[in-house]
XYZ file of C-alpha atoms in Angstrom:
465
model
C -7.776 58.378 -4.359
C -6.649 55.576 -2.041
C -5.593 52.207 -3.386
C -4.508 48.942 -1.780
C -3.178 45.664 -3.132
C -4.847 42.574 -1.704
C -3.051 40.319 0.764
C -2.798 36.531 0.383
C -5.697 36.112 2.828
C -7.831 38.515 0.804
C -6.982 36.754 -2.465
C -7.870 33.450 -0.810
C -11.311 34.816 0.093
C -11.703 36.056 -3.494
C -11.041 32.505 -4.708
C -13.745 31.198 -2.352
C -16.216 33.833 -3.575
C -15.469 33.197 -7.255
C -15.736 29.447 -6.841
C -19.289 29.953 -5.542
C -20.095 32.210 -8.500
C -18.519 30.219 -11.323
C -19.998 26.941 -10.056
C -23.402 28.558 -10.659
C -22.554 29.893 -14.101
C -21.841 33.470 -12.947
C -18.815 35.543 -13.919
C -16.074 35.795 -11.332
C -15.424 39.130 -9.623
C -12.237 41.163 -10.125
C -10.447 42.733 -7.176
C -10.386 46.537 -7.330
C -7.606 48.439 -5.537
C -9.841 51.347 -4.494
C -12.500 49.013 -3.124
C -9.723 47.071 -1.354
C -8.704 50.295 0.379
C -12.307 51.037 1.355
C -12.843 47.540 2.737
C -9.502 47.501 4.596
C -10.231 50.853 6.196
C -13.662 49.760 7.420
C -12.375 46.471 8.897
C -9.578 48.380 10.646
C -12.036 50.993 11.971
C -14.418 48.322 13.314
C -11.595 46.617 15.214
C -10.189 49.863 16.664
C -13.647 51.230 17.536
C -14.950 47.882 18.771
C -17.992 48.309 16.521
C -19.514 45.733 14.166
C -21.758 47.651 11.766
C -22.311 48.741 8.181
C -22.469 52.266 9.550
C -18.841 53.377 9.619
C -16.650 56.326 10.569
C -18.618 59.552 11.013
C -21.876 57.663 10.365
C -20.887 56.797 6.768
C -22.696 54.265 4.591
C -20.842 51.646 2.527
C -21.463 53.593 -0.690
C -20.207 56.840 0.880
C -17.007 55.119 2.026
C -16.388 53.677 -1.450
C -16.865 57.122 -3.051
C -14.703 58.763 -0.399
C -11.807 56.459 -1.308
C -12.211 57.559 -4.921
C -14.195 54.729 -6.516
C -15.855 56.001 -9.717
C -19.629 55.452 -9.514
C -20.692 56.745 -12.932
C -23.486 55.764 -15.284
C -25.362 52.671 -14.087
C -23.946 51.495 -10.786
C -24.696 49.334 -7.757
C -22.923 48.661 -4.461
C -23.253 46.128 -1.662
C -21.337 45.250 1.478
C -20.807 42.153 3.633
C -19.067 42.184 7.008
C -18.088 39.217 9.171
C -15.990 38.562 12.262
C -14.942 35.714 14.507
C -12.389 35.089 17.229
C -9.269 33.272 16.057
C -9.732 29.521 16.433
C -8.560 26.184 15.063
C -5.140 25.743 13.517
C -2.344 28.287 13.606
C -2.768 31.010 11.005
C -5.907 32.632 9.622
C -6.757 30.717 6.435
C -9.085 28.376 8.328
C -10.805 31.358 9.994
C -11.342 33.040 6.623
C -12.802 29.807 5.251
C -15.204 29.548 8.218
C -16.258 33.183 7.778
C -16.907 32.534 4.075
C -19.086 29.521 4.957
C -20.977 31.650 7.499
C -21.631 34.332 4.872
C -22.863 31.743 2.368
C -25.202 30.327 5.017
C -26.808 33.755 5.500
C -29.470 34.632 2.922
C -28.640 38.338 2.580
C -24.886 37.883 2.505
C -25.146 35.001 0.024
C -27.351 37.169 -2.205
C -24.608 39.813 -2.344
C -21.919 37.240 -3.166
C -24.035 35.739 -5.961
C -25.585 38.919 -7.387
C -25.183 38.460 -11.184
C -24.661 42.116 -12.146
C -21.735 42.781 -9.798
C -18.316 43.072 -11.440
C -15.660 44.108 -8.919
C -15.001 43.613 -5.229
C -12.736 44.927 -2.529
C -11.859 42.627 0.366
C -10.430 43.947 3.593
C -9.223 41.457 6.225
C -7.737 42.826 9.430
C -6.821 41.139 12.706
C -6.788 42.441 16.268
C -8.560 42.261 19.607
C -12.334 42.641 19.685
C -14.674 42.668 22.673
C -17.739 40.409 22.506
C -20.396 39.885 25.155
C -18.543 36.738 26.229
C -15.124 38.414 26.472
C -12.298 39.993 24.477
C -10.494 37.813 21.913
C -7.990 38.148 19.119
C -10.217 38.200 16.027
C -10.423 38.237 12.251
C -12.537 41.048 10.754
C -13.731 40.948 7.141
C -15.337 43.578 4.928
C -16.421 42.810 1.367
C -17.277 45.835 -0.813
C -19.048 44.841 -4.052
C -19.790 47.117 -6.998
C -20.641 47.492 -10.655
C -20.170 50.792 -12.440
C -20.129 52.496 -15.793
C -17.081 54.429 -14.596
C -13.394 53.638 -14.301
C -12.073 50.776 -12.162
C -8.578 49.955 -10.875
C -8.156 46.173 -11.166
C -5.868 44.516 -8.661
C -4.348 41.939 -11.011
C -0.929 40.634 -9.975
C 1.861 41.360 -12.429
C 3.824 38.502 -13.912
C 6.469 38.896 -11.228
C 3.837 38.732 -8.479
C 1.827 35.767 -9.729
C 1.584 32.643 -7.668
C 3.575 29.765 -9.150
C 1.777 26.969 -10.955
C 2.284 24.803 -7.878
C 0.299 25.939 -4.844
C 1.667 24.435 -1.656
C 0.612 24.670 1.968
C 2.977 25.319 4.848
C 5.056 22.270 5.747
C 4.464 22.405 9.489
C 0.710 22.950 9.833
C -2.553 21.781 8.216
C -3.584 23.790 5.182
C -6.806 24.981 3.642
C -5.949 25.229 -0.043
C -8.350 26.434 -2.726
C -7.433 26.391 -6.386
C -8.735 28.616 -9.133
C -10.573 27.921 -12.384
C -7.354 26.838 -14.110
C -5.320 23.619 -13.874
C -2.971 23.595 -10.883
C -0.753 21.378 -8.763
C -2.038 21.684 -5.191
C 0.255 20.259 -2.517
C -0.728 19.838 1.118
C 1.348 19.688 4.276
C 2.374 17.126 6.845
C -0.883 17.891 8.681
C -4.546 17.118 7.997
C -5.275 19.233 4.928
C -8.488 20.313 3.225
C -7.943 20.989 -0.476
C -10.418 22.302 -3.057
C -9.256 22.106 -6.647
C -12.057 24.260 -8.098
C -11.898 24.335 -11.907
C -9.419 22.772 -14.292
C -7.689 19.395 -14.379
C -5.813 19.638 -11.086
C -3.227 17.442 -9.388
C -4.120 17.293 -5.691
C -1.511 15.837 -3.338
C -2.248 15.555 0.352
C 1.103 14.383 1.669
C 1.147 13.153 5.257
C -1.844 13.364 7.576
C -5.526 12.657 6.920
C -6.269 14.807 3.889
C -9.601 15.678 2.291
C -10.322 16.809 -1.274
C -13.502 18.909 -1.404
C -16.014 18.920 -4.278
C -18.969 21.265 -4.348
C -21.456 19.233 -6.397
C -23.522 16.271 -5.247
C -21.736 12.921 -5.184
C -23.888 11.630 -8.066
C -22.073 14.032 -10.430
C -18.741 12.265 -10.107
C -16.914 9.247 -11.501
C -13.929 7.891 -9.554
C -11.326 5.643 -11.187
C -8.806 3.698 -9.119
C -5.740 2.346 -10.879
C -2.473 0.794 -9.818
C -0.826 3.822 -8.225
C -3.235 6.444 -9.554
C -6.693 7.796 -8.720
C -8.670 10.207 -10.875
C -12.044 11.839 -10.317
C -14.172 13.358 -13.063
C -16.959 15.870 -12.593
C -19.444 14.721 -15.231
C -21.357 18.004 -14.951
C -18.373 19.642 -16.646
C -17.808 22.190 -13.871
C -14.486 21.049 -12.431
C -12.641 18.854 -14.923
C -10.706 15.682 -14.086
C -8.448 15.745 -11.020
C -5.593 13.370 -10.181
C -5.413 12.487 -6.483
C -2.309 11.523 -4.535
C -2.301 10.629 -0.820
C -5.904 11.769 -0.340
C -7.724 9.832 2.370
C -11.203 11.365 2.145
C -13.469 13.053 -0.376
C -16.180 15.537 0.535
C -19.137 15.998 -1.802
C -21.478 18.885 -1.042
C -20.850 18.335 2.685
C -21.011 14.493 2.600
C -17.858 12.557 3.505
C -16.624 9.599 1.444
C -13.764 7.654 3.060
C -11.638 6.971 0.000
C -8.904 5.258 2.003
C -11.267 2.329 2.667
C -11.414 1.462 -1.064
C -8.006 2.009 -2.650
C -6.268 -1.219 -1.580
C -8.567 -3.200 -3.867
C -6.178 -2.315 -6.699
C -3.556 -4.631 -5.140
C -5.683 -7.750 -5.785
C -4.940 -9.996 -8.743
C -7.499 -10.393 -11.530
C -8.206 -13.988 -10.470
C -8.751 -12.858 -6.872
C -11.144 -10.152 -8.055
C -13.181 -12.541 -10.188
C -13.342 -15.081 -7.343
C -14.541 -12.330 -5.058
C -17.190 -11.319 -7.613
C -18.408 -14.942 -7.558
C -18.823 -14.700 -3.798
C -20.687 -11.394 -4.032
C -23.004 -12.559 -6.799
C -23.709 -15.865 -5.053
C -24.678 -14.339 -1.707
C -26.815 -11.489 -3.060
C -28.070 -12.937 -6.375
C -27.335 -9.696 -8.225
C -24.452 -7.852 -9.784
C -22.349 -6.168 -7.114
C -22.696 -2.490 -6.364
C -19.245 -1.035 -6.967
C -18.990 0.724 -3.616
C -19.788 -2.435 -1.659
C -17.646 -4.695 -3.825
C -14.586 -2.455 -3.662
C -14.942 -1.829 0.066
C -14.978 -5.553 0.833
C -12.358 -6.174 -1.846
C -10.065 -3.785 0.018
C -10.785 -5.716 3.206
C -9.741 -8.890 1.378
C -6.556 -7.179 0.162
C -5.850 -6.069 3.741
C -5.919 -9.677 4.944
C -9.545 -10.431 5.858
C -10.330 -14.012 4.799
C -12.991 -15.026 2.260
C -14.772 -17.075 4.909
C -14.951 -14.110 7.297
C -16.310 -11.882 4.523
C -18.787 -14.624 3.563
C -20.075 -14.681 7.142
C -20.516 -10.901 7.037
C -22.476 -11.250 3.783
C -24.698 -13.959 5.215
C -25.699 -11.882 8.243
C -26.649 -8.884 6.084
C -30.277 -7.845 5.890
C -30.249 -8.349 2.109
C -29.230 -12.016 2.370
C -31.676 -12.619 5.208
C -34.460 -11.215 3.062
C -33.391 -13.398 0.122
C -33.850 -16.584 2.173
C -36.586 -15.351 4.492
C -39.414 -17.816 5.157
C -37.463 -20.978 4.262
C -38.285 -23.444 7.023
C -36.216 -26.621 6.341
C -32.706 -27.472 5.226
C -33.765 -29.069 1.931
C -35.650 -25.963 0.844
C -32.658 -23.788 1.831
C -30.256 -25.897 -0.264
C -32.672 -25.815 -3.206
C -32.972 -22.019 -2.997
C -29.187 -21.595 -2.906
C -28.737 -23.886 -5.913
C -31.262 -21.826 -7.852
C -29.681 -18.482 -6.934
C -26.060 -19.541 -7.357
C -26.080 -22.187 -10.102
C -29.365 -21.416 -11.838
C -30.708 -24.954 -11.478
C -32.310 -27.380 -9.039
C -29.992 -29.646 -7.050
C -29.384 -33.186 -8.228
C -30.368 -35.918 -5.755
C -26.823 -36.665 -4.611
C -25.944 -33.000 -4.219
C -29.100 -32.263 -2.254
C -28.486 -35.169 0.092
C -24.819 -34.284 0.589
C -25.432 -30.664 1.524
C -28.503 -31.367 3.686
C -26.457 -33.868 5.708
C -23.510 -31.448 5.974
C -25.766 -28.658 7.240
C -27.822 -30.819 9.617
C -24.684 -32.357 11.133
C -23.160 -28.848 11.385
C -20.130 -29.952 9.399
C -20.903 -26.814 7.411
C -22.937 -23.909 8.776
C -25.375 -21.860 6.706
C -23.145 -18.777 6.792
C -20.284 -20.553 4.999
C -22.422 -22.976 2.955
C -22.620 -20.791 -0.162
C -18.848 -20.346 -0.244
C -18.398 -24.099 0.237
C -20.779 -24.797 -2.645
C -18.850 -22.394 -4.907
C -15.609 -24.163 -4.040
C -17.264 -27.538 -4.731
C -18.593 -26.459 -8.103
C -15.139 -25.212 -9.161
C -13.258 -28.275 -7.882
C -11.929 -30.920 -10.247
C -14.739 -33.215 -9.115
C -17.391 -30.575 -9.733
C -19.575 -29.932 -12.743
C -17.939 -28.120 -15.671
C -21.296 -26.562 -16.535
C -21.699 -25.237 -12.967
C -18.173 -23.818 -12.998
C -18.852 -22.070 -16.319
C -22.160 -20.696 -15.026
C -20.422 -19.230 -11.977
C -17.567 -17.800 -14.043
C -19.988 -16.051 -16.390
C -21.957 -14.561 -13.489
C -18.678 -13.341 -11.974
C -17.711 -11.689 -15.266
C -21.109 -9.988 -15.478
C -20.606 -8.733 -11.938
C -17.078 -7.534 -12.692
C -18.192 -5.825 -15.907
C -20.921 -4.015 -13.984
C -19.030 -3.006 -10.855
C -15.286 -3.139 -11.545
C -15.045 -2.050 -15.180
C -17.882 0.497 -15.094
C -18.148 1.186 -11.352
C -21.959 1.185 -11.273
C -23.943 1.410 -8.035
C -27.608 1.248 -9.054
C -29.103 -1.650 -7.030
C -32.199 -2.090 -9.164
C -30.156 -2.252 -12.367
C -27.757 -4.705 -10.671
C -30.657 -7.114 -10.095
C -32.035 -6.657 -13.611
C -28.650 -7.354 -15.181
C -28.069 -10.575 -13.241
C -31.625 -11.878 -13.569
C -31.456 -11.418 -17.355
C -28.725 -14.057 -17.538
C -30.181 -17.575 -17.778
C -27.134 -19.570 -18.832
C -27.413 -18.995 -22.590
C -25.082 -16.955 -24.796
C -28.018 -14.854 -26.022
C -28.808 -13.872 -22.434
C -25.171 -12.825 -21.869
C -25.362 -10.597 -24.947
C -28.631 -9.091 -23.687
C -27.207 -8.571 -20.202
C -24.126 -6.792 -21.510
C -26.305 -4.519 -23.668
C -28.442 -3.620 -20.641
C -25.298 -2.638 -18.736
C -23.863 -0.681 -21.678
C -27.118 1.248 -22.099
C -27.099 2.154 -18.406
C -23.463 3.267 -18.605
C -24.326 5.530 -21.535
C -27.150 7.080 -19.531
C -24.959 7.630 -16.463
C -22.083 9.234 -18.348
C -24.304 11.618 -20.303
C -26.816 12.547 -17.587
C -24.153 14.186 -15.395
C -25.756 13.842 -11.977
C -27.380 10.413 -12.197
C -25.121 8.024 -10.272
C -21.779 8.004 -8.474
C -19.405 5.498 -10.067
C -16.187 4.002 -8.716
C -14.308 1.775 -11.152
C -10.944 -0.002 -11.049
C -8.534 -0.443 -13.941
C -6.265 -3.449 -14.371
C -8.394 -5.958 -12.413
C -11.141 -7.175 -14.752
C -10.491 -5.305 -17.991
C -11.224 -8.393 -20.115
C -14.578 -9.228 -18.474
C -17.146 -10.129 -21.160
C -14.742 -9.172 -23.931
C -15.701 -12.433 -25.639
C -19.291 -11.282 -26.095
């Protein structure tokens, strides 16, 4: 009987395989030393013979090679084999090549079927490197063999002893980008000074990217997750229950089921003051006549924190297709002012106010793009109406409760929530209940809506209701 202990590369591929299985509710596979030896021998033979085939030395089949190494196929049994190869590419080292080969296998129907076959129990992984001749030329390459099995006979698990186990902290090399993949348990995953790609897998992980542009990878759709940004901390929860709650440090991007989310564009919003955030919510609500979507609000809030002025952001809002649609078809200045009063203050303009703003717009003292911001400032000034200022403040709190406290992004619900408010206390109570009911649905449904909330900025919004 031949036996082999898996290398770090082979254990890394096992982690990739088991992440695919456990994310679908399947049991993870256990490395088997005899199958490791069988897989290693076949990868080595393919490289030395310059052959890429399931037919191996002396015309052997995968099952024959497993038995020849001494694997016990007794009682009910099944075997399967995957092979893959590619020339070395990308960053120094082979972890990125192994990851790419795993992705290629998962993108192939037959190979994916072997990886996800429910009745399989053990696997041997053989990864060898060397020169290999392709039609296009000869290149240094990575060769992989995966030998899968289930058996009623004896197995030889390749489980590291206590002295061989990886430490709780899993760190990449310090001088090159890393591809790090955690296991089903809680871990502290630390990247490098390069551009790292880190997958926490299961458990409540701490994922630290370090220097470079680092990406945390999540396998489920974006709608499964809730992101919380705090002062100095970011957490992400998988509401499906698959991957726990991770804490993120120095992570610039998130990847959800292949879709990139540029986290670095949102995090600076946490540096705003509460008064700045509420004033910004007033702007958002006034221009779009709805509660903000959290993603949009926090993106532009980060721009504000980075130094972009309110007037410049207001001009961006005014040129948006949503604002254009809101005021589409209005032909004269008086009608435009009346529409803005209705959307922003919930009332028709008084005679003096209408005349003042029509003259300001017609004389170009104020342009339409900045008019709404100017009207907000006027309503909140000492000479403005206390009722108008209170109306605006309440709408801002509704917006903050929706987008900042709960991080909601549903556009239809954002309109419903804001349109329910009509200036009365009863309508505020009803609006808050509508939002709370939607939050309950989102948090229990699992995959309903991506949320991105911020702590410490508007925690007291609507707490008087």
